[in-house]
Amino acid sequence: MSEAEVLFEVRDGLGLITLNRPRAINALNHSMSLAITEKLRAWAVDPAIRTVAIVGAGERGLCAGGDIVAIHRDAKAINDGGPDAPAPLDTAAAAFWRDEYLLNDLIGSYPKPYVAVMDGIVMGGGVGVSAHGSHRIVTERSQIGMPECGIGFVPDVGGTYLLSHTPGELGTHVALTTARMGAGDAIVAGFADTFVPSADLPALLDALRTTPADEAIAQFATPAPESELNAQRDWIDTCYAGDTVEQIVEAMRAADSPEATKAAEDLLAKSPIALKATLRALRNARDLTLAGALNTEFRITVAALSTHDLAEGIRAQVIDKDRTPHWSPAALADVTDAQVDAYFAPLGEHELGLPVS
């Protein structure tokens, strides 16, 4: 493959985007986001392009998320303090998020069919460049999720919008436990539309060159696997109906369900403050458009840079890989309303500023 981190190719009426960092499972960085935005804007007004599609290079997945190692550098510099510590809004991370969220919004309102091939691993930022598209394809290899609470962060890239609009409380469960969704789960949850066997993807991409997207996809669509999450809706909807994370955990422990017990264990391993900020963001996003949710997420992500838990979570999961983060506050009961409020503080002239009409 070329050394370029994102490839663009025109195949008859198809504009094909290939994320090309296979060793990093095509993790998205700032320059890739800018390049994709520029090309999508050009293709939107190019009469020769009928359909756009996005795929990932290699066999492991479309995109494992954003470049969180770079984000860790900024978060650590802020947390370490000192006269040279940057202000959150002056960091490379904040600049990346701003442009990434503008890209997510562009995909969500794109005027032409946007076919996202969500094969393999699709996490975090990978969801942002796929699940807002008009045609979202999953395969038997798809593993889709929002793992942010596990690194002391909050779902972003429009994730709070998607997660808050799932049937019942499926999205709350996925967000707070960082559970992965298979193909059937993703379709039920509204993250994807159509199941296509992975062996048929090359033929599908070939068909998209000359055939309208709906017709081409219909040629290869097959019934999706049953959703394991949907089969657990009874306890999920009951337990996650609580207004606080503490109420949710209490309901899980009281439920007569081994799945609920396991979910409580998974949830309690995550950052307490990230859990509380995530729950509030999800509840608020139920009444927002995608653009409105992205505006709020930009406030949240900028604020997260100053928290202990984002730097510590990335350290434990990605840098040192000891998988033993030391959260602060360490327990749900120790998180104050004021600490959660800080995630949602207005940014004045620095707001993302997407129109929400």
mmCIF file of C-alpha atoms in Angstrom:
data_model
loop_
_atom_site.group_PDB
_atom_site.id
_atom_site.type_symbol
_atom_site.label_atom_id
_atom_site.label_comp_id
_atom_site.label_asym_id
_atom_site.label_seq_id
_atom_site.Cartn_x
_atom_site.Cartn_y
_atom_site.Cartn_z
ATOM 1 C CA MET A 1 0.000 0.000 0.000
ATOM 2 C CA SER A 2 1.020 3.624 -0.465
ATOM 3 C CA GLU A 3 2.592 5.420 2.479
ATOM 4 C CA ALA A 4 -0.230 8.004 2.433
ATOM 5 C CA GLU A 5 -2.362 7.658 5.559
ATOM 6 C CA VAL A 6 -5.593 8.057 3.619
ATOM 7 C CA LEU A 7 -6.096 7.174 -0.044
ATOM 8 C CA PHE A 8 -8.618 8.636 -2.473
ATOM 9 C CA GLU A 9 -9.652 6.955 -5.696
ATOM 10 C CA VAL A 10 -12.342 7.599 -8.281
ATOM 11 C CA ARG A 11 -13.770 4.442 -9.828
ATOM 12 C CA ASP A 12 -16.294 5.492 -12.448
ATOM 13 C CA GLY A 13 -19.085 7.058 -10.336
ATOM 14 C CA LEU A 14 -17.631 5.948 -6.993
ATOM 15 C CA GLY A 15 -15.373 8.064 -4.823
ATOM 16 C CA LEU A 16 -13.498 5.610 -2.583
ATOM 17 C CA ILE A 17 -11.792 6.617 0.673
ATOM 18 C CA THR A 18 -9.349 4.123 2.189
ATOM 19 C CA LEU A 19 -7.998 4.706 5.694
ATOM 20 C CA ASN A 20 -4.424 3.492 5.295
ATOM 21 C CA ARG A 21 -2.759 2.913 8.663
ATOM 22 C CA PRO A 22 -3.283 -0.854 8.950
ATOM 23 C CA ARG A 23 -0.649 -1.343 11.671
ATOM 24 C CA ALA A 24 -2.664 1.061 13.874
ATOM 25 C CA ILE A 25 -5.982 -0.436 12.713
ATOM 26 C CA ASN A 26 -6.356 2.765 10.697
ATOM 27 C CA ALA A 27 -6.543 5.058 13.735
ATOM 28 C CA LEU A 28 -7.612 8.538 12.687
ATOM 29 C CA ASN A 29 -5.360 11.555 13.155
ATOM 30 C CA HIS A 30 -5.764 15.266 12.467
ATOM 31 C CA SER A 31 -4.220 15.318 8.994
ATOM 32 C CA MET A 32 -6.432 12.408 7.922
ATOM 33 C CA SER A 33 -9.560 14.209 9.123
ATOM 34 C CA LEU A 34 -8.621 17.351 7.218
ATOM 35 C CA ALA A 35 -7.847 15.415 4.045
ATOM 36 C CA ILE A 36 -11.158 13.534 4.160
ATOM 37 C CA THR A 37 -13.110 16.740 4.768
ATOM 38 C CA GLU A 38 -11.463 18.471 1.815
ATOM 39 C CA LYS A 39 -12.142 15.550 -0.517
ATOM 40 C CA LEU A 40 -15.753 15.088 0.616
ATOM 41 C CA ARG A 41 -16.494 18.751 -0.033
ATOM 42 C CA ALA A 42 -15.012 18.483 -3.512
ATOM 43 C CA TRP A 43 -16.877 15.277 -4.326
ATOM 44 C CA ALA A 44 -20.161 16.727 -3.046
ATOM 45 C CA VAL A 45 -20.261 19.131 -6.005
ATOM 46 C CA ASP A 46 -18.582 16.862 -8.569
ATOM 47 C CA PRO A 47 -21.270 15.561 -10.958
ATOM 48 C CA ALA A 48 -19.051 12.611 -11.877
ATOM 49 C CA ILE A 49 -19.272 11.218 -8.323
ATOM 50 C CA ARG A 50 -22.573 9.429 -7.646
ATOM 51 C CA THR A 51 -21.617 7.614 -4.422
ATOM 52 C CA VAL A 52 -18.877 7.852 -1.780
ATOM 53 C CA ALA A 53 -17.590 4.832 0.171
ATOM 54 C CA ILE A 54 -15.120 4.484 3.043
ATOM 55 C CA VAL A 55 -13.121 1.349 3.881
ATOM 56 C CA GLY A 56 -10.094 0.435 6.000
ATOM 57 C CA ALA A 57 -6.829 -1.027 4.764
ATOM 58 C CA GLY A 58 -5.769 -4.431 6.074
ATOM 59 C CA GLU A 59 -7.790 -7.198 7.658
ATOM 60 C CA ARG A 60 -8.309 -5.905 11.187
ATOM 61 C CA GLY A 61 -10.893 -3.190 10.868
ATOM 62 C CA LEU A 62 -12.172 0.055 9.441
ATOM 63 C CA CYS A 63 -10.790 2.244 12.240
ATOM 64 C CA ALA A 64 -9.821 1.622 15.868
ATOM 65 C CA GLY A 65 -10.499 5.230 16.900
ATOM 66 C CA GLY A 66 -8.611 8.489 17.213
ATOM 67 C CA ASP A 67 -4.905 8.937 17.825
ATOM 68 C CA ILE A 68 -5.118 8.852 21.611
ATOM 69 C CA VAL A 69 -1.349 8.702 22.113
ATOM 70 C CA ALA A 70 -1.181 12.279 20.819
ATOM 71 C CA ILE A 71 -4.110 13.226 23.050
ATOM 72 C CA HIS A 72 -2.267 11.732 26.023
ATOM 73 C CA ARG A 73 0.681 14.051 25.446
ATOM 74 C CA ASP A 74 -1.535 17.101 25.762
ATOM 75 C CA ALA A 75 -3.492 15.778 28.734
ATOM 76 C CA LYS A 76 -0.298 14.857 30.586
ATOM 77 C CA ALA A 77 1.292 18.240 29.894
ATOM 78 C CA ILE A 78 -1.749 20.003 31.332
ATOM 79 C CA ASN A 79 -1.895 17.728 34.367
ATOM 80 C CA ASP A 80 1.819 18.054 35.060
ATOM 81 C CA GLY A 81 1.357 21.815 35.285
ATOM 82 C CA GLY A 82 4.238 24.255 35.296
ATOM 83 C CA PRO A 83 4.763 27.525 33.442
ATOM 84 C CA ASP A 84 4.825 25.815 30.039
ATOM 85 C CA ALA A 85 1.608 23.838 30.514
ATOM 86 C CA PRO A 86 -0.769 24.606 27.640
ATOM 87 C CA ALA A 87 -4.342 25.796 28.058
ATOM 88 C CA PRO A 88 -6.777 23.076 26.901
ATOM 89 C CA LEU A 89 -8.086 25.121 23.960
ATOM 90 C CA ASP A 90 -4.515 25.798 22.773
ATOM 91 C CA THR A 91 -3.644 22.117 22.408
ATOM 92 C CA ALA A 92 -3.284 20.012 19.298
ATOM 93 C CA ALA A 93 -5.955 17.709 20.756
ATOM 94 C CA ALA A 94 -8.565 20.494 20.844
ATOM 95 C CA ALA A 95 -7.720 21.475 17.261
ATOM 96 C CA PHE A 96 -8.046 17.843 16.170
ATOM 97 C CA TRP A 97 -11.396 17.388 17.891
ATOM 98 C CA ARG A 98 -12.789 20.575 16.364
ATOM 99 C CA ASP A 99 -11.974 19.454 12.825
ATOM 100 C CA GLU A 100 -12.962 15.848 13.499
ATOM 101 C CA TYR A 101 -16.408 16.887 14.742
ATOM 102 C CA LEU A 102 -16.896 19.155 11.733
ATOM 103 C CA LEU A 103 -16.145 16.098 9.585
ATOM 104 C CA ASN A 104 -18.656 14.003 11.541
ATOM 105 C CA ASP A 105 -21.328 16.642 10.927
ATOM 106 C CA LEU A 106 -20.444 16.805 7.225
ATOM 107 C CA ILE A 107 -20.892 13.045 6.923
ATOM 108 C CA GLY A 108 -24.227 13.222 8.742
ATOM 109 C CA SER A 109 -25.599 15.749 6.255
ATOM 110 C CA TYR A 110 -23.779 14.593 3.125
ATOM 111 C CA PRO A 111 -25.823 15.198 -0.036
ATOM 112 C CA LYS A 112 -24.800 11.984 -1.782
ATOM 113 C CA PRO A 113 -24.951 8.327 -0.659
ATOM 114 C CA TYR A 114 -22.141 7.694 1.822
ATOM 115 C CA VAL A 115 -21.439 3.975 2.167
ATOM 116 C CA ALA A 116 -19.456 3.024 5.270
ATOM 117 C CA VAL A 117 -17.995 -0.483 5.247
ATOM 118 C CA MET A 118 -17.831 -1.218 8.994
ATOM 119 C CA ASP A 119 -15.897 -4.455 8.668
ATOM 120 C CA GLY A 120 -13.783 -5.614 11.624
ATOM 121 C CA ILE A 121 -12.989 -3.239 14.483
ATOM 122 C CA VAL A 122 -14.833 0.086 14.486
ATOM 123 C CA MET A 123 -14.268 2.046 17.693
ATOM 124 C CA GLY A 124 -14.609 5.651 18.824
ATOM 125 C CA GLY A 125 -13.428 7.877 16.003
ATOM 126 C CA GLY A 126 -14.102 5.020 13.593
ATOM 127 C CA VAL A 127 -17.770 5.266 14.505
ATOM 128 C CA GLY A 128 -17.594 8.988 13.750
ATOM 129 C CA VAL A 129 -16.544 8.438 10.118
ATOM 130 C CA SER A 130 -19.021 5.631 9.515
ATOM 131 C CA ALA A 131 -22.162 5.513 11.648
ATOM 132 C CA HIS A 132 -23.412 8.951 10.573
ATOM 133 C CA GLY A 133 -23.404 7.895 6.915
ATOM 134 C CA SER A 134 -26.486 7.167 4.848
ATOM 135 C CA HIS A 135 -25.599 3.509 4.140
ATOM 136 C CA ARG A 136 -23.798 1.568 6.876
ATOM 137 C CA ILE A 137 -22.612 -1.974 6.164
ATOM 138 C CA VAL A 138 -21.635 -4.540 8.800
ATOM 139 C CA THR A 139 -20.229 -8.038 8.390
ATOM 140 C CA GLU A 140 -19.743 -11.156 10.485
ATOM 141 C CA ARG A 141 -16.395 -9.646 11.576
ATOM 142 C CA SER A 142 -17.779 -6.317 12.816
ATOM 143 C CA GLN A 143 -16.986 -5.274 16.378
ATOM 144 C CA ILE A 144 -18.359 -1.810 17.084
ATOM 145 C CA GLY A 145 -18.130 0.171 20.287
ATOM 146 C CA MET A 146 -17.515 3.370 22.187
ATOM 147 C CA PRO A 147 -14.741 2.529 24.696
ATOM 148 C CA GLU A 148 -14.242 6.027 26.093
ATOM 149 C CA CYS A 149 -15.319 5.483 29.716
ATOM 150 C CA GLY A 150 -12.526 2.912 29.985
ATOM 151 C CA ILE A 151 -9.911 5.628 29.419
ATOM 152 C CA GLY A 152 -11.504 8.285 31.623
ATOM 153 C CA PHE A 153 -13.217 9.947 28.679
ATOM 154 C CA VAL A 154 -16.772 10.478 27.396
ATOM 155 C CA PRO A 155 -18.200 9.157 24.093
ATOM 156 C CA ASP A 156 -17.675 11.753 21.366
ATOM 157 C CA VAL A 157 -17.707 12.015 17.531
ATOM 158 C CA GLY A 158 -21.498 12.159 17.759
ATOM 159 C CA GLY A 159 -21.522 9.035 19.906
ATOM 160 C CA THR A 160 -23.763 10.591 22.533
ATOM 161 C CA TYR A 161 -26.343 11.255 19.811
ATOM 162 C CA LEU A 162 -26.229 7.688 18.489
ATOM 163 C CA LEU A 163 -26.180 6.082 21.934
ATOM 164 C CA SER A 164 -29.066 8.188 23.225
ATOM 165 C CA HIS A 165 -31.303 7.273 20.290
ATOM 166 C CA THR A 166 -31.047 3.487 20.536
ATOM 167 C CA PRO A 167 -34.131 1.408 21.405
ATOM 168 C CA GLY A 168 -34.677 1.533 25.147
ATOM 169 C CA GLU A 169 -31.457 1.759 27.157
ATOM 170 C CA LEU A 170 -29.187 -0.251 24.865
ATOM 171 C CA GLY A 171 -27.020 2.794 24.227
ATOM 172 C CA THR A 172 -26.620 3.540 27.914
ATOM 173 C CA HIS A 173 -25.425 -0.023 28.473
ATOM 174 C CA VAL A 174 -22.944 0.148 25.593
ATOM 175 C CA ALA A 175 -21.602 3.515 26.758
ATOM 176 C CA LEU A 176 -21.164 2.805 30.463
ATOM 177 C CA THR A 177 -19.789 -0.742 30.159
ATOM 178 C CA THR A 178 -17.951 -0.132 26.837
ATOM 179 C CA ALA A 179 -19.573 -3.312 25.498
ATOM 180 C CA ARG A 180 -18.813 -4.203 21.898
ATOM 181 C CA MET A 181 -21.622 -4.684 19.407
ATOM 182 C CA GLY A 182 -21.645 -7.369 16.771
ATOM 183 C CA ALA A 183 -23.406 -6.916 13.451
ATOM 184 C CA GLY A 184 -26.891 -7.747 14.726
ATOM 185 C CA ASP A 185 -26.448 -5.530 17.776
ATOM 186 C CA ALA A 186 -25.251 -2.590 15.679
ATOM 187 C CA ILE A 187 -28.240 -2.793 13.351
ATOM 188 C CA VAL A 188 -30.752 -2.984 16.207
ATOM 189 C CA ALA A 189 -29.005 -0.090 17.990
ATOM 190 C CA GLY A 190 -29.113 2.133 14.907
ATOM 191 C CA PHE A 191 -25.360 2.203 14.301
ATOM 192 C CA ALA A 192 -25.672 0.223 11.062
ATOM 193 C CA ASP A 193 -28.242 -0.683 8.413
ATOM 194 C CA THR A 194 -27.317 -3.742 6.398
ATOM 195 C CA PHE A 195 -25.451 -7.022 6.805
ATOM 196 C CA VAL A 196 -23.195 -8.108 3.944
ATOM 197 C CA PRO A 197 -20.838 -11.115 4.240
ATOM 198 C CA SER A 198 -17.222 -9.956 4.218
ATOM 199 C CA ALA A 199 -16.446 -12.176 1.244
ATOM 200 C CA ASP A 200 -18.860 -10.095 -0.841
ATOM 201 C CA LEU A 201 -17.342 -6.695 -0.046
ATOM 202 C CA PRO A 202 -15.057 -6.507 -3.121
ATOM 203 C CA ALA A 203 -18.009 -7.279 -5.381
ATOM 204 C CA LEU A 204 -20.146 -4.708 -3.566
ATOM 205 C CA LEU A 205 -17.518 -1.996 -4.051
ATOM 206 C CA ASP A 206 -17.291 -2.941 -7.714
ATOM 207 C CA ALA A 207 -21.073 -2.687 -8.093
ATOM 208 C CA LEU A 208 -21.105 0.749 -6.486
ATOM 209 C CA ARG A 209 -19.037 2.055 -9.405
ATOM 210 C CA THR A 210 -21.944 1.893 -11.820
ATOM 211 C CA THR A 211 -25.066 1.055 -9.806
ATOM 212 C CA PRO A 212 -27.015 3.318 -7.433
ATOM 213 C CA ALA A 213 -26.111 2.609 -3.813
ATOM 214 C CA ASP A 214 -29.498 1.211 -2.758
ATOM 215 C CA GLU A 215 -29.572 -1.228 -5.668
ATOM 216 C CA ALA A 216 -25.953 -2.294 -5.299
ATOM 217 C CA ILE A 217 -26.289 -2.980 -1.570
ATOM 218 C CA ALA A 218 -29.547 -4.887 -2.062
ATOM 219 C CA GLN A 219 -27.722 -7.313 -4.362
ATOM 220 C CA PHE A 220 -25.464 -8.464 -1.516
ATOM 221 C CA ALA A 221 -27.560 -7.922 1.612
ATOM 222 C CA THR A 222 -28.345 -11.006 3.687
ATOM 223 C CA PRO A 223 -30.199 -11.462 7.004
ATOM 224 C CA ALA A 224 -28.170 -10.204 9.938
ATOM 225 C CA PRO A 225 -27.320 -12.426 12.928
ATOM 226 C CA GLU A 226 -29.619 -12.146 15.907
ATOM 227 C CA SER A 227 -28.746 -9.389 18.360
ATOM 228 C CA GLU A 228 -27.511 -10.711 21.694
ATOM 229 C CA LEU A 229 -28.048 -7.311 23.285
ATOM 230 C CA ASN A 230 -31.628 -7.061 22.063
ATOM 231 C CA ALA A 231 -32.359 -10.417 23.693
ATOM 232 C CA GLN A 232 -31.391 -8.813 27.027
ATOM 233 C CA ARG A 233 -33.617 -5.764 26.681
ATOM 234 C CA ASP A 234 -35.730 -6.655 29.728
ATOM 235 C CA TRP A 235 -32.994 -6.250 32.305
ATOM 236 C CA ILE A 236 -31.128 -3.578 30.360
ATOM 237 C CA ASP A 237 -34.147 -1.285 30.057
ATOM 238 C CA THR A 238 -35.084 -1.832 33.698
ATOM 239 C CA CYS A 239 -31.632 -1.379 35.205
ATOM 240 C CA TYR A 240 -30.513 1.580 33.132
ATOM 241 C CA ALA A 241 -33.681 3.577 33.706
ATOM 242 C CA GLY A 242 -32.173 5.141 36.838
ATOM 243 C CA ASP A 243 -31.351 8.830 37.005
ATOM 244 C CA THR A 244 -27.886 8.259 38.498
ATOM 245 C CA VAL A 245 -25.075 5.792 37.964
ATOM 246 C CA GLU A 246 -25.503 4.673 41.571
ATOM 247 C CA GLN A 247 -29.157 3.815 40.947
ATOM 248 C CA ILE A 248 -28.179 1.867 37.849
ATOM 249 C CA VAL A 249 -25.603 -0.190 39.761
ATOM 250 C CA GLU A 250 -28.072 -0.852 42.579
ATOM 251 C CA ALA A 251 -30.660 -2.088 40.079
ATOM 252 C CA MET A 252 -28.108 -4.355 38.415
ATOM 253 C CA ARG A 253 -27.147 -5.926 41.704
ATOM 254 C CA ALA A 254 -30.804 -6.495 42.566
ATOM 255 C CA ALA A 255 -31.638 -8.048 39.197
ATOM 256 C CA ASP A 256 -31.882 -11.804 38.898
ATOM 257 C CA SER A 257 -29.549 -11.895 35.921
ATOM 258 C CA PRO A 258 -25.928 -13.002 35.562
ATOM 259 C CA GLU A 259 -25.594 -10.572 32.640
ATOM 260 C CA ALA A 260 -26.650 -7.694 34.892
ATOM 261 C CA THR A 261 -24.172 -8.768 37.568
ATOM 262 C CA LYS A 262 -21.373 -8.875 34.992
ATOM 263 C CA ALA A 263 -22.407 -5.472 33.629
ATOM 264 C CA ALA A 264 -22.151 -3.955 37.119
ATOM 265 C CA GLU A 265 -18.613 -5.318 37.469
ATOM 266 C CA ASP A 266 -17.639 -3.956 34.060
ATOM 267 C CA LEU A 267 -19.161 -0.560 34.776
ATOM 268 C CA LEU A 268 -17.514 -0.158 38.170
ATOM 269 C CA ALA A 269 -14.078 -0.689 36.625
ATOM 270 C CA LYS A 270 -14.497 2.507 34.595
ATOM 271 C CA SER A 271 -13.699 6.091 35.582
ATOM 272 C CA PRO A 272 -16.353 7.251 38.080
ATOM 273 C CA ILE A 273 -16.358 10.840 36.880
ATOM 274 C CA ALA A 274 -16.442 9.776 33.218
ATOM 275 C CA LEU A 275 -19.421 7.532 33.961
ATOM 276 C CA LYS A 276 -21.365 10.378 35.545
ATOM 277 C CA ALA A 277 -20.505 12.853 32.801
ATOM 278 C CA THR A 278 -21.429 10.256 30.164
ATOM 279 C CA LEU A 279 -24.814 9.509 31.714
ATOM 280 C CA ARG A 280 -25.662 13.212 31.827
ATOM 281 C CA ALA A 281 -24.494 13.690 28.230
ATOM 282 C CA LEU A 282 -26.623 10.768 27.043
ATOM 283 C CA ARG A 283 -29.739 11.993 28.804
ATOM 284 C CA ASN A 284 -29.243 15.499 27.394
ATOM 285 C CA ALA A 285 -28.572 14.247 23.857
ATOM 286 C CA ARG A 286 -32.003 12.633 23.603
ATOM 287 C CA ASP A 287 -33.386 16.066 22.740
ATOM 288 C CA LEU A 288 -30.519 17.165 20.470
ATOM 289 C CA THR A 289 -29.707 16.888 16.792
ATOM 290 C CA LEU A 290 -26.369 15.411 15.751
ATOM 291 C CA ALA A 291 -24.965 18.929 15.433
ATOM 292 C CA GLY A 292 -26.236 19.857 18.883
ATOM 293 C CA ALA A 293 -24.668 16.754 20.403
ATOM 294 C CA LEU A 294 -21.337 17.509 18.711
ATOM 295 C CA ASN A 295 -21.414 21.053 20.087
ATOM 296 C CA THR A 296 -21.837 19.663 23.600
ATOM 297 C CA GLU A 297 -19.215 16.972 23.068
ATOM 298 C CA PHE A 298 -16.645 19.613 22.136
ATOM 299 C CA ARG A 299 -17.204 21.285 25.504
ATOM 300 C CA ILE A 300 -16.831 17.915 27.221
ATOM 301 C CA THR A 301 -13.669 16.821 25.429
ATOM 302 C CA VAL A 302 -11.890 20.134 25.982
ATOM 303 C CA ALA A 303 -12.763 19.945 29.688
ATOM 304 C CA ALA A 304 -11.598 16.327 29.877
ATOM 305 C CA LEU A 305 -8.063 17.353 28.920
ATOM 306 C CA SER A 306 -7.675 18.989 32.332
ATOM 307 C CA THR A 307 -8.856 15.940 34.271
ATOM 308 C CA HIS A 308 -6.631 13.397 35.940
ATOM 309 C CA ASP A 309 -8.610 10.479 34.580
ATOM 310 C CA LEU A 310 -8.082 11.027 30.846
ATOM 311 C CA ALA A 311 -4.290 11.085 31.154
ATOM 312 C CA GLU A 312 -4.356 8.184 33.617
ATOM 313 C CA GLY A 313 -6.790 6.089 31.584
ATOM 314 C CA ILE A 314 -4.744 6.340 28.394
ATOM 315 C CA ARG A 315 -1.576 5.620 30.349
ATOM 316 C CA ALA A 316 -3.024 2.438 31.835
ATOM 317 C CA GLN A 317 -4.702 1.129 28.693
ATOM 318 C CA VAL A 318 -2.390 2.266 25.889
ATOM 319 C CA ILE A 319 0.958 3.626 27.109
ATOM 320 C CA ASP A 320 2.045 1.330 29.949
ATOM 321 C CA LYS A 321 -0.700 -1.250 29.298
ATOM 322 C CA ASP A 322 -0.821 -2.314 32.935
ATOM 323 C CA ARG A 323 -4.650 -2.166 32.802
ATOM 324 C CA THR A 324 -4.751 -0.791 36.358
ATOM 325 C CA PRO A 325 -5.848 2.836 36.191
ATOM 326 C CA HIS A 326 -5.981 4.773 39.443
ATOM 327 C CA TRP A 327 -9.059 6.931 39.085
ATOM 328 C CA SER A 328 -9.558 10.217 40.923
ATOM 329 C CA PRO A 329 -12.129 10.497 42.386
ATOM 330 C CA ALA A 330 -11.854 6.789 43.051
ATOM 331 C CA ALA A 331 -15.541 6.053 43.753
ATOM 332 C CA LEU A 332 -18.886 7.191 42.395
ATOM 333 C CA ALA A 333 -19.856 8.617 45.783
ATOM 334 C CA ASP A 334 -16.834 10.914 45.715
ATOM 335 C CA VAL A 335 -17.783 12.623 42.432
ATOM 336 C CA THR A 336 -19.459 15.969 43.043
ATOM 337 C CA ASP A 337 -22.082 17.683 40.894
ATOM 338 C CA ALA A 338 -19.676 20.593 40.411
ATOM 339 C CA GLN A 339 -17.055 18.260 38.935
ATOM 340 C CA VAL A 340 -19.587 16.933 36.435
ATOM 341 C CA ASP A 341 -20.856 20.454 35.689
ATOM 342 C CA ALA A 342 -17.332 21.422 34.659
ATOM 343 C CA TYR A 343 -17.518 19.092 31.651
ATOM 344 C CA PHE A 344 -20.426 21.083 30.247
ATOM 345 C CA ALA A 345 -19.138 24.614 30.882
ATOM 346 C CA PRO A 346 -19.673 27.009 27.938
ATOM 347 C CA LEU A 347 -16.601 27.947 25.908
ATOM 348 C CA GLY A 348 -17.723 31.389 24.791
ATOM 349 C CA GLU A 349 -16.177 32.401 21.482
ATOM 350 C CA HIS A 350 -14.414 29.026 21.302
ATOM 351 C CA GLU A 351 -17.586 26.939 20.982
ATOM 352 C CA LEU A 352 -17.729 24.431 18.114
ATOM 353 C CA GLY A 353 -20.691 26.446 16.862
ATOM 354 C CA LEU A 354 -22.441 24.036 14.504
ATOM 355 C CA PRO A 355 -25.905 25.298 13.499
ATOM 356 C CA VAL A 356 -28.585 23.159 15.123
ATOM 357 C CA SER A 357 -31.769 24.197 13.326
#
